[in-house]
Amino acid sequence: MEYFLLCVLLGFIFYHWNKIKNFRSEETYKNYLATEEFKRTLAFGIYQRFCKENEEKSYSSIFLKNNPLEFEHFIADIFKHKYGRSTFVTKSSGDFGVDIEHGVGEEKVLGQVKCYKDDVSYEPIALLHSNMVKQNVSQGYVVTTSNFTENARSYAQGLQIDLITGTDLVEMWLNYTNPLSESIKIQSVHNQTTNKIDTPI
């Protein structure tokens, strides 16, 4: 009887030890994913994956390399959880500054994507806003692999346009298959000057 109780006690202790160990490993993993360094590195990697090449380059077979047009579909797939599952990627030319549409009618959201290495200025925001006014849409977003200039942030104030930086994009990508991404709040105006991604050499 004592042997049986000892086995049960040891099993109970092992179970809780293993549970605590797994919890700590998971927390460490989550904390690592949440670091700015990790998100900024991934943001630069997304830029490199989708950027337009000025000359033909060869890459290792381990790398993913897509063209800028595929970037729009990449974004649409991720953002359907935040802005609506009904998404439409506009044609590559003559889109008048709207790359993605979510939903229809009053619930419609317009999006514009920029696979940039430099910070985005106010012009794409102005162009998107003009489309929002024209289509009577109350919400939009501009997403980039980099960041936004201070002029862009000032211009976006009060326009109901989310400015989504490269690190915001990474966070949404890491969570896009999880309903958690629906609750990710994007600040349309906030100071992220420290998040600037350096221009590659």
mmCIF file of C-alpha atoms in Angstrom:
data_model
loop_
_atom_site.group_PDB
_atom_site.id
_atom_site.type_symbol
_atom_site.label_atom_id
_atom_site.label_comp_id
_atom_site.label_asym_id
_atom_site.label_seq_id
_atom_site.Cartn_x
_atom_site.Cartn_y
_atom_site.Cartn_z
ATOM 1 C CA MET A 1 0.000 0.000 0.000
ATOM 2 C CA GLU A 2 2.787 2.385 0.917
ATOM 3 C CA TYR A 3 4.551 1.520 -2.355
ATOM 4 C CA PHE A 4 1.368 2.346 -4.298
ATOM 5 C CA LEU A 5 0.944 5.707 -2.509
ATOM 6 C CA LEU A 6 4.608 6.527 -3.149
ATOM 7 C CA CYS A 7 4.160 5.806 -6.884
ATOM 8 C CA VAL A 8 1.033 8.000 -7.027
ATOM 9 C CA LEU A 9 2.845 10.816 -5.211
ATOM 10 C CA LEU A 10 5.889 10.575 -7.503
ATOM 11 C CA GLY A 11 3.601 10.523 -10.555
ATOM 12 C CA PHE A 12 1.774 13.603 -9.278
ATOM 13 C CA ILE A 13 5.065 15.442 -8.647
ATOM 14 C CA PHE A 14 6.405 14.506 -12.097
ATOM 15 C CA TYR A 15 3.182 15.619 -13.780
ATOM 16 C CA HIS A 16 3.300 19.061 -12.150
ATOM 17 C CA TRP A 17 7.035 19.452 -12.736
ATOM 18 C CA ASN A 18 6.547 18.656 -16.425
ATOM 19 C CA LYS A 19 3.592 21.057 -16.639
ATOM 20 C CA ILE A 20 5.613 23.902 -15.074
ATOM 21 C CA LYS A 21 8.566 23.129 -17.366
ATOM 22 C CA ASN A 22 6.360 23.253 -20.482
ATOM 23 C CA PHE A 23 4.710 26.463 -19.289
ATOM 24 C CA ARG A 24 8.093 28.115 -18.765
ATOM 25 C CA SER A 25 9.297 26.959 -22.213
ATOM 26 C CA GLU A 26 6.153 28.335 -23.819
ATOM 27 C CA GLU A 27 6.504 31.641 -21.968
ATOM 28 C CA THR A 28 10.151 31.911 -23.031
ATOM 29 C CA TYR A 29 9.140 31.237 -26.634
ATOM 30 C CA LYS A 30 6.367 33.849 -26.484
ATOM 31 C CA ASN A 31 8.707 36.392 -24.914
ATOM 32 C CA TYR A 32 11.266 35.788 -27.653
ATOM 33 C CA LEU A 33 8.656 36.268 -30.380
ATOM 34 C CA ALA A 34 7.608 39.522 -28.732
ATOM 35 C CA THR A 35 11.063 41.127 -28.847
ATOM 36 C CA GLU A 36 11.569 44.146 -31.080
ATOM 37 C CA GLU A 37 14.747 42.630 -32.512
ATOM 38 C CA PHE A 38 12.887 39.525 -33.664
ATOM 39 C CA LYS A 39 10.005 41.507 -35.215
ATOM 40 C CA ARG A 40 12.314 43.988 -36.952
ATOM 41 C CA THR A 41 14.387 41.137 -38.394
ATOM 42 C CA LEU A 42 11.264 39.446 -39.743
ATOM 43 C CA ALA A 43 9.989 42.756 -41.156
ATOM 44 C CA PHE A 44 13.241 43.121 -43.113
ATOM 45 C CA GLY A 45 12.903 39.511 -44.268
ATOM 46 C CA ILE A 46 9.375 40.172 -45.576
ATOM 47 C CA TYR A 47 10.705 43.187 -47.475
ATOM 48 C CA GLN A 48 13.490 41.094 -49.045
ATOM 49 C CA ARG A 49 11.023 38.354 -49.975
ATOM 50 C CA PHE A 50 8.627 40.628 -51.880
ATOM 51 C CA CYS A 51 10.754 43.592 -53.009
ATOM 52 C CA LYS A 52 11.196 44.378 -56.683
ATOM 53 C CA GLU A 53 14.692 43.506 -57.878
ATOM 54 C CA ASN A 54 16.411 45.952 -60.229
ATOM 55 C CA GLU A 55 18.595 43.175 -61.572
ATOM 56 C CA GLU A 56 18.424 39.394 -61.735
ATOM 57 C CA LYS A 57 19.814 37.778 -58.583
ATOM 58 C CA SER A 58 20.257 34.191 -57.519
ATOM 59 C CA TYR A 59 19.276 32.971 -54.069
ATOM 60 C CA SER A 60 19.637 29.816 -52.041
ATOM 61 C CA SER A 61 16.829 27.295 -52.534
ATOM 62 C CA ILE A 62 16.028 27.636 -48.823
ATOM 63 C CA PHE A 63 14.858 31.247 -49.295
ATOM 64 C CA LEU A 64 11.358 32.323 -50.310
ATOM 65 C CA LYS A 65 11.289 34.915 -53.083
ATOM 66 C CA ASN A 66 8.087 36.410 -54.511
ATOM 67 C CA ASN A 67 7.246 39.412 -56.659
ATOM 68 C CA PRO A 68 5.631 42.617 -55.305
ATOM 69 C CA LEU A 69 2.208 41.690 -56.742
ATOM 70 C CA GLU A 70 2.149 38.569 -54.576
ATOM 71 C CA PHE A 71 2.734 40.824 -51.567
ATOM 72 C CA GLU A 72 -0.836 42.119 -51.948
ATOM 73 C CA HIS A 73 -2.232 38.581 -51.721
ATOM 74 C CA PHE A 74 0.028 37.845 -48.744
ATOM 75 C CA ILE A 75 -1.373 40.893 -46.927
ATOM 76 C CA ALA A 76 -4.988 40.161 -47.921
ATOM 77 C CA ASP A 77 -4.723 36.663 -46.453
ATOM 78 C CA ILE A 78 -3.376 37.943 -43.142
ATOM 79 C CA PHE A 79 -5.660 40.942 -42.795
ATOM 80 C CA LYS A 80 -8.916 39.123 -43.531
ATOM 81 C CA HIS A 81 -9.070 38.301 -39.816
ATOM 82 C CA LYS A 82 -8.911 41.959 -38.799
ATOM 83 C CA TYR A 83 -10.796 43.739 -41.574
ATOM 84 C CA GLY A 84 -13.142 41.056 -42.878
ATOM 85 C CA ARG A 85 -12.949 37.592 -44.381
ATOM 86 C CA SER A 86 -14.439 38.758 -47.681
ATOM 87 C CA THR A 87 -11.345 40.189 -49.384
ATOM 88 C CA PHE A 88 -10.667 41.290 -52.934
ATOM 89 C CA VAL A 89 -7.244 42.137 -54.355
ATOM 90 C CA THR A 90 -7.613 44.737 -57.091
ATOM 91 C CA LYS A 91 -5.950 44.442 -60.486
ATOM 92 C CA SER A 92 -2.278 45.357 -60.624
ATOM 93 C CA SER A 93 -2.718 48.434 -62.838
ATOM 94 C CA GLY A 94 -5.326 51.169 -62.692
ATOM 95 C CA ASP A 95 -6.300 50.505 -59.084
ATOM 96 C CA PHE A 96 -6.148 54.249 -58.259
ATOM 97 C CA GLY A 97 -4.299 53.590 -55.022
ATOM 98 C CA VAL A 98 -6.457 50.802 -53.593
ATOM 99 C CA ASP A 99 -4.804 47.381 -53.474
ATOM 100 C CA ILE A 100 -7.243 45.454 -51.257
ATOM 101 C CA GLU A 101 -10.942 45.751 -50.461
ATOM 102 C CA HIS A 102 -12.592 44.060 -47.476
ATOM 103 C CA GLY A 103 -16.341 43.633 -47.306
ATOM 104 C CA VAL A 104 -19.026 45.636 -49.085
ATOM 105 C CA GLY A 105 -21.328 48.570 -48.385
ATOM 106 C CA GLU A 106 -20.988 50.455 -45.112
ATOM 107 C CA GLU A 107 -18.652 47.828 -43.684
ATOM 108 C CA LYS A 108 -16.169 48.141 -46.545
ATOM 109 C CA VAL A 109 -12.497 48.762 -45.714
ATOM 110 C CA LEU A 110 -9.903 49.901 -48.259
ATOM 111 C CA GLY A 111 -6.224 49.011 -48.022
ATOM 112 C CA GLN A 112 -3.000 49.984 -49.694
ATOM 113 C CA VAL A 113 0.275 48.043 -49.354
ATOM 114 C CA LYS A 114 3.836 49.280 -49.723
ATOM 115 C CA CYS A 115 6.799 46.907 -49.850
ATOM 116 C CA TYR A 116 9.315 49.658 -49.027
ATOM 117 C CA LYS A 117 12.776 49.823 -47.519
ATOM 118 C CA ASP A 118 12.369 53.541 -46.758
ATOM 119 C CA ASP A 119 9.735 55.129 -44.550
ATOM 120 C CA VAL A 120 6.397 55.858 -46.242
ATOM 121 C CA SER A 121 5.442 59.512 -46.763
ATOM 122 C CA TYR A 122 1.946 61.038 -46.648
ATOM 123 C CA GLU A 123 1.130 60.617 -50.391
ATOM 124 C CA PRO A 124 -0.205 57.026 -50.209
ATOM 125 C CA ILE A 125 -2.367 58.036 -47.253
ATOM 126 C CA ALA A 126 -3.773 61.006 -49.164
ATOM 127 C CA LEU A 127 -4.511 58.823 -52.191
ATOM 128 C CA LEU A 128 -6.232 56.180 -50.080
ATOM 129 C CA HIS A 129 -8.266 58.815 -48.254
ATOM 130 C CA SER A 130 -9.492 60.295 -51.549
ATOM 131 C CA ASN A 131 -10.732 56.821 -52.519
ATOM 132 C CA MET A 132 -12.448 56.439 -49.154
ATOM 133 C CA VAL A 133 -14.293 59.738 -49.723
ATOM 134 C CA LYS A 134 -15.173 58.810 -53.304
ATOM 135 C CA GLN A 135 -16.545 55.389 -52.302
ATOM 136 C CA ASN A 136 -18.114 56.641 -49.055
ATOM 137 C CA VAL A 137 -15.963 54.284 -46.970
ATOM 138 C CA SER A 138 -15.212 55.171 -43.358
ATOM 139 C CA GLN A 139 -12.150 52.982 -42.683
ATOM 140 C CA GLY A 140 -8.867 52.200 -44.408
ATOM 141 C CA TYR A 141 -5.292 51.161 -43.811
ATOM 142 C CA VAL A 142 -1.834 51.531 -45.290
ATOM 143 C CA VAL A 143 0.611 48.731 -44.524
ATOM 144 C CA THR A 144 4.335 48.789 -45.173
ATOM 145 C CA THR A 145 7.336 46.599 -44.501
ATOM 146 C CA SER A 146 9.112 49.673 -43.098
ATOM 147 C CA ASN A 147 7.720 52.631 -41.121
ATOM 148 C CA PHE A 148 5.989 56.003 -41.650
ATOM 149 C CA THR A 149 7.431 59.505 -41.640
ATOM 150 C CA GLU A 150 6.254 62.000 -39.037
ATOM 151 C CA ASN A 151 4.486 63.945 -41.828
ATOM 152 C CA ALA A 152 2.592 60.780 -42.753
ATOM 153 C CA ARG A 153 1.525 60.247 -39.148
ATOM 154 C CA SER A 154 0.397 63.852 -38.808
ATOM 155 C CA TYR A 155 -1.549 63.647 -42.064
ATOM 156 C CA ALA A 156 -3.339 60.457 -40.975
ATOM 157 C CA GLN A 157 -4.686 61.963 -37.758
ATOM 158 C CA GLY A 158 -8.476 61.849 -37.687
ATOM 159 C CA LEU A 159 -8.836 60.102 -41.060
ATOM 160 C CA GLN A 160 -9.718 56.614 -39.713
ATOM 161 C CA ILE A 161 -6.725 55.154 -41.556
ATOM 162 C CA ASP A 162 -4.603 52.611 -39.699
ATOM 163 C CA LEU A 163 -0.869 52.962 -40.315
ATOM 164 C CA ILE A 164 0.598 49.470 -40.036
ATOM 165 C CA THR A 165 4.380 49.248 -39.807
ATOM 166 C CA GLY A 166 6.621 46.307 -40.605
ATOM 167 C CA THR A 167 6.707 45.228 -36.955
ATOM 168 C CA ASP A 168 2.906 45.520 -36.696
ATOM 169 C CA LEU A 169 2.680 43.357 -39.820
ATOM 170 C CA VAL A 170 4.951 40.710 -38.292
ATOM 171 C CA GLU A 171 2.819 40.568 -35.143
ATOM 172 C CA MET A 172 -0.345 40.110 -37.193
ATOM 173 C CA TRP A 173 1.340 37.475 -39.384
ATOM 174 C CA LEU A 174 2.466 35.472 -36.357
ATOM 175 C CA ASN A 175 -1.119 35.459 -35.069
ATOM 176 C CA TYR A 176 -3.187 35.513 -38.255
ATOM 177 C CA THR A 177 -4.478 31.927 -37.986
ATOM 178 C CA ASN A 178 -5.493 32.659 -34.419
ATOM 179 C CA PRO A 179 -8.602 34.688 -33.472
ATOM 180 C CA LEU A 180 -6.243 36.777 -31.330
ATOM 181 C CA SER A 181 -5.333 38.715 -34.482
ATOM 182 C CA GLU A 182 -8.873 40.071 -34.618
ATOM 183 C CA SER A 183 -8.233 41.934 -31.378
ATOM 184 C CA ILE A 184 -4.862 43.400 -32.378
ATOM 185 C CA LYS A 185 -5.201 47.160 -32.076
ATOM 186 C CA ILE A 186 -3.304 49.254 -34.607
ATOM 187 C CA GLN A 187 -2.513 52.760 -33.494
ATOM 188 C CA SER A 188 -2.998 55.079 -36.459
ATOM 189 C CA VAL A 189 -0.641 57.618 -34.910
ATOM 190 C CA HIS A 190 2.159 56.619 -32.573
ATOM 191 C CA ASN A 191 5.855 57.268 -32.280
ATOM 192 C CA GLN A 192 7.913 54.431 -33.726
ATOM 193 C CA THR A 193 11.024 56.249 -34.833
ATOM 194 C CA THR A 194 13.120 53.556 -33.153
ATOM 195 C CA ASN A 195 11.550 50.916 -35.397
ATOM 196 C CA LYS A 196 13.028 52.282 -38.607
ATOM 197 C CA ILE A 197 14.485 49.543 -40.773
ATOM 198 C CA ASP A 198 17.829 50.495 -42.230
ATOM 199 C CA THR A 199 18.241 50.624 -45.972
ATOM 200 C CA PRO A 200 20.073 47.501 -47.161
ATOM 201 C CA ILE A 201 23.575 47.966 -48.569
#
